[in-house]
PDB file of C-alpha atoms in Angstrom:
ATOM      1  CA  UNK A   1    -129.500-144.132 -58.896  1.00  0.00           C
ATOM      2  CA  UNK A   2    -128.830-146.562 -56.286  1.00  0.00           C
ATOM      3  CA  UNK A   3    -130.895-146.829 -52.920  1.00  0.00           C
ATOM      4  CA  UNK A   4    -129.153-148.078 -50.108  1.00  0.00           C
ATOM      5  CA  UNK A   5    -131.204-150.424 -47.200  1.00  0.00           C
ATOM      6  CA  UNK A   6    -131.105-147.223 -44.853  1.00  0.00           C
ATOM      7  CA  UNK A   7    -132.688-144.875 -47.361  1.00  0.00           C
ATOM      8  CA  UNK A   8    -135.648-147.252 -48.341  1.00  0.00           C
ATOM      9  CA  UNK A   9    -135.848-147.475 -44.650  1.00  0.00           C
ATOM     10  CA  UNK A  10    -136.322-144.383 -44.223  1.00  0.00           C
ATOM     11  CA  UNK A  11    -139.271-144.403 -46.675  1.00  0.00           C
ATOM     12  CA  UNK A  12    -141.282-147.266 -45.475  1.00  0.00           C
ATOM     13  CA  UNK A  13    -144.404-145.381 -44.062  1.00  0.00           C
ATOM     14  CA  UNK A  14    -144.378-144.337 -47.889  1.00  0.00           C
ATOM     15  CA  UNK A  15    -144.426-148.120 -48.408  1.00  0.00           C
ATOM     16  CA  UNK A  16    -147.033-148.971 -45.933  1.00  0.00           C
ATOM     17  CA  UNK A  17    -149.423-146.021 -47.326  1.00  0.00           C
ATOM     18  CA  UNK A  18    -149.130-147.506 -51.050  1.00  0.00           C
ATOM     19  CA  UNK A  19    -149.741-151.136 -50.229  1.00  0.00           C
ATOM     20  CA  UNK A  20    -152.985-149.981 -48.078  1.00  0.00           C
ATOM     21  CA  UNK A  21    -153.932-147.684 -51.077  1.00  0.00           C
ATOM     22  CA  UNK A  22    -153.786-150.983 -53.275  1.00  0.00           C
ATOM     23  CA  UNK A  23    -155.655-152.986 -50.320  1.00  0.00           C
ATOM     24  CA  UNK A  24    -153.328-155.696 -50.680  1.00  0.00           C
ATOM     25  CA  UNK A  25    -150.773-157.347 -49.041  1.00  0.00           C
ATOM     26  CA  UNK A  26    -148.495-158.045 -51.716  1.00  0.00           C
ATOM     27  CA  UNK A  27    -149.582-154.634 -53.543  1.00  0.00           C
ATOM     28  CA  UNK A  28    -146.976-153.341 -56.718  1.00  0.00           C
ATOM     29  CA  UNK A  29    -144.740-150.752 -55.588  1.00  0.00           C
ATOM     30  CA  UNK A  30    -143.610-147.960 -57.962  1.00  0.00           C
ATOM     31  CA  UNK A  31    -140.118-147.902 -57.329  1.00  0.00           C
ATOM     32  CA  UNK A  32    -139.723-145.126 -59.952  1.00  0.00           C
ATOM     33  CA  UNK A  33    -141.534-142.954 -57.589  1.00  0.00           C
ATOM     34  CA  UNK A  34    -140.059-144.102 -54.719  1.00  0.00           C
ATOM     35  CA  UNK A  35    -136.087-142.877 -56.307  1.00  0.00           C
ATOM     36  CA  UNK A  36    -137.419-140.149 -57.538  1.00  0.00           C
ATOM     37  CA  UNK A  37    -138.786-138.826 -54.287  1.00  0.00           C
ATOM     38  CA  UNK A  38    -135.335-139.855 -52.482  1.00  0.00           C
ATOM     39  CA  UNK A  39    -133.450-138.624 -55.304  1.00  0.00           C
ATOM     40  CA  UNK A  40    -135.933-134.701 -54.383  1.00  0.00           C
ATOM     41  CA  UNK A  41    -135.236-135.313 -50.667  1.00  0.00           C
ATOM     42  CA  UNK A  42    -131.400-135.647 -51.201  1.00  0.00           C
ATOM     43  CA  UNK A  43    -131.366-132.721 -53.258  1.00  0.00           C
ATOM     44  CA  UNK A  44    -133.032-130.529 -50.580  1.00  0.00           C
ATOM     45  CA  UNK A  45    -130.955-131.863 -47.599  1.00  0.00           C
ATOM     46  CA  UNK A  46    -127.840-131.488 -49.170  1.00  0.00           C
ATOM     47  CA  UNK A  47    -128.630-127.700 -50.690  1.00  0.00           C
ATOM     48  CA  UNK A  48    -130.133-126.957 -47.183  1.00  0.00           C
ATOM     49  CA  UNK A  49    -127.889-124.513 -44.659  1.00  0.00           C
ATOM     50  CA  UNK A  50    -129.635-125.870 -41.355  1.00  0.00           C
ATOM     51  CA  UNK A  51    -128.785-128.471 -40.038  1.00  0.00           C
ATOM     52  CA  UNK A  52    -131.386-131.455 -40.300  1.00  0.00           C
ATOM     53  CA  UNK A  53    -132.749-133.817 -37.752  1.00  0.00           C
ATOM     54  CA  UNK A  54    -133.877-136.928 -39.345  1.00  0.00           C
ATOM     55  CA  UNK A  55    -136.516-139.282 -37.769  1.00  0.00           C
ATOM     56  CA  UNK A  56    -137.222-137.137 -35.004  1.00  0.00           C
ATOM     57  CA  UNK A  57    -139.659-137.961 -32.345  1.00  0.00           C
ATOM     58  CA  UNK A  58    -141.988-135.039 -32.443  1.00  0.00           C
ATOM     59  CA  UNK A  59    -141.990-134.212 -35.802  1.00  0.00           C
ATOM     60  CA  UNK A  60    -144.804-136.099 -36.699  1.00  0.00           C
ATOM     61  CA  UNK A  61    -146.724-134.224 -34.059  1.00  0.00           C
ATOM     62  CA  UNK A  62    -146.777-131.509 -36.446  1.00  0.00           C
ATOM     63  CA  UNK A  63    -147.518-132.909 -39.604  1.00  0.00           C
ATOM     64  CA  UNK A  64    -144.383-134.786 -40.322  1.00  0.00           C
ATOM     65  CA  UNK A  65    -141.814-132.041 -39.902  1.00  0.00           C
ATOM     66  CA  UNK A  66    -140.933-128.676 -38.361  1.00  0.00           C
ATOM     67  CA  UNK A  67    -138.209-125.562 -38.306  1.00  0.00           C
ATOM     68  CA  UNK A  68    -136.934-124.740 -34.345  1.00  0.00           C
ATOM     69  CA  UNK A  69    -136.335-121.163 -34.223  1.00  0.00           C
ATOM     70  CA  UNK A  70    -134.940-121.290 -31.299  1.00  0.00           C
ATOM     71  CA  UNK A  71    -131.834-123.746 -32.124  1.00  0.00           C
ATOM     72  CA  UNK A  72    -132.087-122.768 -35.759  1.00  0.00           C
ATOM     73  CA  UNK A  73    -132.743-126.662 -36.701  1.00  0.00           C
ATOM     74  CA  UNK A  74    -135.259-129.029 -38.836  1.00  0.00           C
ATOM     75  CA  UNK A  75    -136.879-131.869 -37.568  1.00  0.00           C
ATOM     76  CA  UNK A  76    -138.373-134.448 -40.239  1.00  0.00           C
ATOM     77  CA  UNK A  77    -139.926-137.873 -39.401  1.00  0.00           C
ATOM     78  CA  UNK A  78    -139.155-141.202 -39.802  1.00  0.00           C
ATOM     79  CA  UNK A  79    -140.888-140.921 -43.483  1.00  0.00           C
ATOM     80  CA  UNK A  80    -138.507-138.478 -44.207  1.00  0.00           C
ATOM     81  CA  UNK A  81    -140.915-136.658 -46.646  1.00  0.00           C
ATOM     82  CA  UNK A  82    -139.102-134.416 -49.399  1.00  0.00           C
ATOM     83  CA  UNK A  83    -142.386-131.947 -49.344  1.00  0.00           C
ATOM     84  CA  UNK A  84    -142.410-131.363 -45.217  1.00  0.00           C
ATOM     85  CA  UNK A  85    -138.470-130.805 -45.707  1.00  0.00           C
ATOM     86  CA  UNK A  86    -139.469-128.271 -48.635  1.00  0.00           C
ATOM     87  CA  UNK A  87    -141.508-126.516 -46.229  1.00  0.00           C
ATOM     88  CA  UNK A  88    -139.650-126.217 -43.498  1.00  0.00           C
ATOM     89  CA  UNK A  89    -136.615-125.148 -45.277  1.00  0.00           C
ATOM     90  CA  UNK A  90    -139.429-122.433 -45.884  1.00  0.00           C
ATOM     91  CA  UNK A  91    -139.263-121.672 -42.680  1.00  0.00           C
ATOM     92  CA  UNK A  92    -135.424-121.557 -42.066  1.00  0.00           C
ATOM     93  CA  UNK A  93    -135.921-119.161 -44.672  1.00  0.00           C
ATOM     94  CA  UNK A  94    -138.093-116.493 -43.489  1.00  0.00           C
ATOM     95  CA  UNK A  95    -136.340-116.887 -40.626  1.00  0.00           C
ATOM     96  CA  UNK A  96    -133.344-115.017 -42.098  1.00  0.00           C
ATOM     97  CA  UNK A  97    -135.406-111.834 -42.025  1.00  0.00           C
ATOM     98  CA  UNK A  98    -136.208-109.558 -39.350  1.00  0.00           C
ATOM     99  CA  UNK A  99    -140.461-109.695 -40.464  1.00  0.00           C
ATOM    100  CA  UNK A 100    -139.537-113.438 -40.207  1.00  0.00           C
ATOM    101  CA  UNK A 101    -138.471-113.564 -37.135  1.00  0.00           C
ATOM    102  CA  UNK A 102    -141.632-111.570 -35.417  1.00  0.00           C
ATOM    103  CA  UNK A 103    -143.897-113.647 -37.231  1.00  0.00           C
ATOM    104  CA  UNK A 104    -142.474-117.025 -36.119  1.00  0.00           C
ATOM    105  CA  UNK A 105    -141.778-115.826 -33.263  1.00  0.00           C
ATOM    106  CA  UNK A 106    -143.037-118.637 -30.447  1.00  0.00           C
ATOM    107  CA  UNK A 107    -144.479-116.100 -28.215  1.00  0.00           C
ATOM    108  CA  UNK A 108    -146.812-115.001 -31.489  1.00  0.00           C
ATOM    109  CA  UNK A 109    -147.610-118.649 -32.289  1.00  0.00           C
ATOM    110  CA  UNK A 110    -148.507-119.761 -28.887  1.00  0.00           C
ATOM    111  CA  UNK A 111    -151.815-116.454 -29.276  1.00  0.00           C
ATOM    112  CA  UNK A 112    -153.000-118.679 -32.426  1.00  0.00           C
ATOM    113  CA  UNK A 113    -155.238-121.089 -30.467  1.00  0.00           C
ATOM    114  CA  UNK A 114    -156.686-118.362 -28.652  1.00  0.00           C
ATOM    115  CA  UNK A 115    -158.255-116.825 -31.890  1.00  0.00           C
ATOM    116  CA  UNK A 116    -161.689-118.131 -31.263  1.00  0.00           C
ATOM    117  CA  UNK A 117    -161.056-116.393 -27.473  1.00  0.00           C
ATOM    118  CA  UNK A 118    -159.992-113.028 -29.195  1.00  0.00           C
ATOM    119  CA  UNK A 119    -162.564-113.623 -31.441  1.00  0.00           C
ATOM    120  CA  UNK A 120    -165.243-113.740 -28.281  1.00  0.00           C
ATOM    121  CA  UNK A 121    -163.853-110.872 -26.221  1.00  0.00           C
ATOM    122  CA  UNK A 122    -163.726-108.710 -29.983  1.00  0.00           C
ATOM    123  CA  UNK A 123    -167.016-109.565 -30.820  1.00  0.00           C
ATOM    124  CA  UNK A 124    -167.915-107.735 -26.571  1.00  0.00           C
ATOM    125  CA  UNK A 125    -165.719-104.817 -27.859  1.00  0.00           C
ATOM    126  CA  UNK A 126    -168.189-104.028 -31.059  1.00  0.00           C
ATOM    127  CA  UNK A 127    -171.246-104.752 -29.415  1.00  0.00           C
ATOM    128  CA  UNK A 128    -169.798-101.582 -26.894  1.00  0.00           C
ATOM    129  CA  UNK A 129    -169.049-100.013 -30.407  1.00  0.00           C
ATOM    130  CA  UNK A 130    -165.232-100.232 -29.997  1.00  0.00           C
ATOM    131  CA  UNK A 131    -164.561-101.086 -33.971  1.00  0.00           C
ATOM    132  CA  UNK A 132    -160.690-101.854 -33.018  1.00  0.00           C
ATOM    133  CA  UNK A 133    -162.063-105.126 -31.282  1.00  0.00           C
ATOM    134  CA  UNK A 134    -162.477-106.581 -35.127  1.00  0.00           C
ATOM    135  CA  UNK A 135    -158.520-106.504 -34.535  1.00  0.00           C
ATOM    136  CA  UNK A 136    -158.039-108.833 -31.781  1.00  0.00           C
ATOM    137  CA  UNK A 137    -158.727-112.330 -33.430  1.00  0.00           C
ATOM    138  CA  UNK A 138    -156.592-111.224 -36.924  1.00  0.00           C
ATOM    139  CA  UNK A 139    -153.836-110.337 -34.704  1.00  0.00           C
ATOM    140  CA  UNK A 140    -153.370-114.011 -32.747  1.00  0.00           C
ATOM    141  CA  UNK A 141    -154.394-115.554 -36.356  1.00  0.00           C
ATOM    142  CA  UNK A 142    -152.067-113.137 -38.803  1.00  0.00           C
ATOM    143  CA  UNK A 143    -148.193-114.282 -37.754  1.00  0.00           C
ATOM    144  CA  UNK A 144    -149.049-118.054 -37.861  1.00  0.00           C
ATOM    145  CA  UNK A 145    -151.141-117.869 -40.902  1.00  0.00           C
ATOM    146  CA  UNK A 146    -148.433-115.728 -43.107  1.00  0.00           C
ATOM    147  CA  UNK A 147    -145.553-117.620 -41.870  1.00  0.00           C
ATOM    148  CA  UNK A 148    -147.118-120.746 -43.254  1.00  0.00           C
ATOM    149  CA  UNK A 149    -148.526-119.287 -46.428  1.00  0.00           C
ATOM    150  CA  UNK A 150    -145.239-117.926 -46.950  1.00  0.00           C
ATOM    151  CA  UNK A 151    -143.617-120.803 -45.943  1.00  0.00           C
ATOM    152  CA  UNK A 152    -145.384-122.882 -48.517  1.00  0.00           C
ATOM    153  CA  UNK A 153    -144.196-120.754 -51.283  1.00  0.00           C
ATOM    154  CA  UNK A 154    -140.337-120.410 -50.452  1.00  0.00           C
ATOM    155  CA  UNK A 155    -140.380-124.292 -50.280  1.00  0.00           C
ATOM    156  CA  UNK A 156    -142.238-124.533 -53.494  1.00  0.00           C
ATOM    157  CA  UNK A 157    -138.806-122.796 -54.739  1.00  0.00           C
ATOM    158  CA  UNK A 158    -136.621-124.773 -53.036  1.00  0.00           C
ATOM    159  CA  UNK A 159    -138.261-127.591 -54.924  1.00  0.00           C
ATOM    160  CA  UNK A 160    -137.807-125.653 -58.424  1.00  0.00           C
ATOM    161  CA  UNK A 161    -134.193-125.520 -57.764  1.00  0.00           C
ATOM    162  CA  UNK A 162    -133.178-128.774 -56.917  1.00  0.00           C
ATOM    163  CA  UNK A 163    -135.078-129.289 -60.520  1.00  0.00           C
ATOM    164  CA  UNK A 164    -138.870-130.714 -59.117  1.00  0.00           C
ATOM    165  CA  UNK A 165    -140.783-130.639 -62.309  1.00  0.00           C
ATOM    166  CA  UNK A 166    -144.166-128.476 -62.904  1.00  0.00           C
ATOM    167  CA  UNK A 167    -146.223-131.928 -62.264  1.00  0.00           C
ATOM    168  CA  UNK A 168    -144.197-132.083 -59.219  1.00  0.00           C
ATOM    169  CA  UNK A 169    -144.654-128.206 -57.632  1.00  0.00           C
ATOM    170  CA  UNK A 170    -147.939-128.492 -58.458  1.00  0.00           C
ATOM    171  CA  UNK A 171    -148.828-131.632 -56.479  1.00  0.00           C
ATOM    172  CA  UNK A 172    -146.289-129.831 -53.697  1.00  0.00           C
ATOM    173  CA  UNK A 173    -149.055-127.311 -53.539  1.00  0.00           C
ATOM    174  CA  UNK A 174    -152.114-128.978 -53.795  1.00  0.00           C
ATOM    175  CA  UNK A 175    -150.645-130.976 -50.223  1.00  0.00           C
ATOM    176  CA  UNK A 176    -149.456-127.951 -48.402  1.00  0.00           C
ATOM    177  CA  UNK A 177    -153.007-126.551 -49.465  1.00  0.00           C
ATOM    178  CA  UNK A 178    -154.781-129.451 -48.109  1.00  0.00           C
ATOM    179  CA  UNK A 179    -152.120-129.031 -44.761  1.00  0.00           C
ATOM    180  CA  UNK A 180    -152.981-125.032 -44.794  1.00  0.00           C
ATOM    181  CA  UNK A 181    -156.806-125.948 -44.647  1.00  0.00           C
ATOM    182  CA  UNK A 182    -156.832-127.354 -41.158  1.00  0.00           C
ATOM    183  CA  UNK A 183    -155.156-123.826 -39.993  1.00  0.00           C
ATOM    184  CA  UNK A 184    -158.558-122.442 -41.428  1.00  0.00           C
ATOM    185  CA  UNK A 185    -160.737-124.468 -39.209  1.00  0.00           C
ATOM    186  CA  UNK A 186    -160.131-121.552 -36.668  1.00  0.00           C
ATOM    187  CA  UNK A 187    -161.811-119.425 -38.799  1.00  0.00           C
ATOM    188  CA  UNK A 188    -165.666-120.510 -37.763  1.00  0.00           C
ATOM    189  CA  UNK A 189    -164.662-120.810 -34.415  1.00  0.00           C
ATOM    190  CA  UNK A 190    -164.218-117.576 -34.317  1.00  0.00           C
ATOM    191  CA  UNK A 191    -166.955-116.335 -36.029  1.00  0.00           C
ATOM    192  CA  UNK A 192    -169.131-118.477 -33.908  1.00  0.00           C
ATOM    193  CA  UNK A 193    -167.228-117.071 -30.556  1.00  0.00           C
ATOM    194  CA  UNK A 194    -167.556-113.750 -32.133  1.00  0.00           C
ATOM    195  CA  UNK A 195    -171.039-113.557 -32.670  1.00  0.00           C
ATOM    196  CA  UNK A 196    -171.593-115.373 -28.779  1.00  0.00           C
ATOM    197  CA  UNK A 197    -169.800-112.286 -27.620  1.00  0.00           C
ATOM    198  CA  UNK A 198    -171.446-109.938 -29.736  1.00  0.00           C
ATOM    199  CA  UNK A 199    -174.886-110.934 -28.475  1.00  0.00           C
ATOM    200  CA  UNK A 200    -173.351-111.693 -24.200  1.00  0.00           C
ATOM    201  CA  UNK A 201    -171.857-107.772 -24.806  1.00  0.00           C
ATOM    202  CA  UNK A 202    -175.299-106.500 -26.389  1.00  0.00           C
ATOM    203  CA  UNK A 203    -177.399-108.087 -23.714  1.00  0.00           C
ATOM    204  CA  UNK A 204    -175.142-107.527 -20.395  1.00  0.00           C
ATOM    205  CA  UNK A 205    -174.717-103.057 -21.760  1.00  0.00           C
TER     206      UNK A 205
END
């Protein structure tokens, strides 16, 4: 498979990231991985039925990529990353659906970083013995959450039919796992602003 200058290019953060890993200046470059991760990344773009924004601005912003669902588009960055385009062909996916739609919904998104602030004003609402206000946090949390968790696993497939092996769906995961984490750091945030509301709720009855 040939590689033209604009594709390698494109793949020079990937570059940069192995020569640091080697912590050398003149570090060996596997160039076997490199085609074989253009050769996954061509694959996807040209089986994908959104269009595809290449080196955009603000996709690294969000973790290298990310699926507009207001002008139905993807935006990749300037690595051009075959697992973020997996992803967020994920997205494009769910997005065919009407449960899709709700949960992606930017309205829905934009409640996620108020979790810990649900999470405060449910943990008032039990102390007052209103057991609904266990409710209020999983409802900003839930639509972001399952979009991404199902996003994950419709790209997984996306990479299983443009013929990613096992070795390479299963290192697919263990990134968008390691990605998925930092969603979870809300979770003791909100325990935390939970419990201070709790207590503020118990103490002010």
């Amino acid at each position: 498979m040939e590689i033209s200058s604009d594709i390698l290019h494109g793949f020079s953060d990937e570059l940069v990231k192995i020569s640091e890993a080697a912590g050398a200046k003149e570090a060996p470059i596997d160039v076997e991985a490199i085609k074989r991760k253009v050769e996954l990344w061509s694959r996807l773009k040209n089986s994908a039925n959104v269009p595809i924004e290449e080196g955009h601005a603000d996709a690294d912003d969000y973790g290298g990529g990310f699926y507009d669902t207001t002008t139905k588009t993807i935006g990749i960055g300037k690595g051009r990353d075959h697992e973020s385009l997996a992803h967020e062909l994920g997205h494009a996916e769910i997005d065919q659906s009407l449960l899709g739609k709700v949960i992606q919904h930017r309205l829905l998104h934009s409640l996620f970083p108020l979790t810990p602030v649900a999470g405060a004003l449910g943990g008032v609402l039990l102390s007052r013995g209103k057991k609904w206000g266990a409710l209020l946090p999983i409802a900003t949390a839930a639509p972001t959450l399952i979009s991404e968790w199902l996003a994950t696993r419709k790209g997984a497939k996306q990479l299983e039919d443009v013929g990613a092996t096992p070795e390479e769906l299963e290192a697919y995961r263990k990134n968008l796992a390691t990605s998925f984490a930092t969603y979870h750091g809300v979770v003791p945030d909100t325990l935390l602003a939970g419990g201070a509301g709790f207590a503020v709720g118990h103490a002010t009855r």
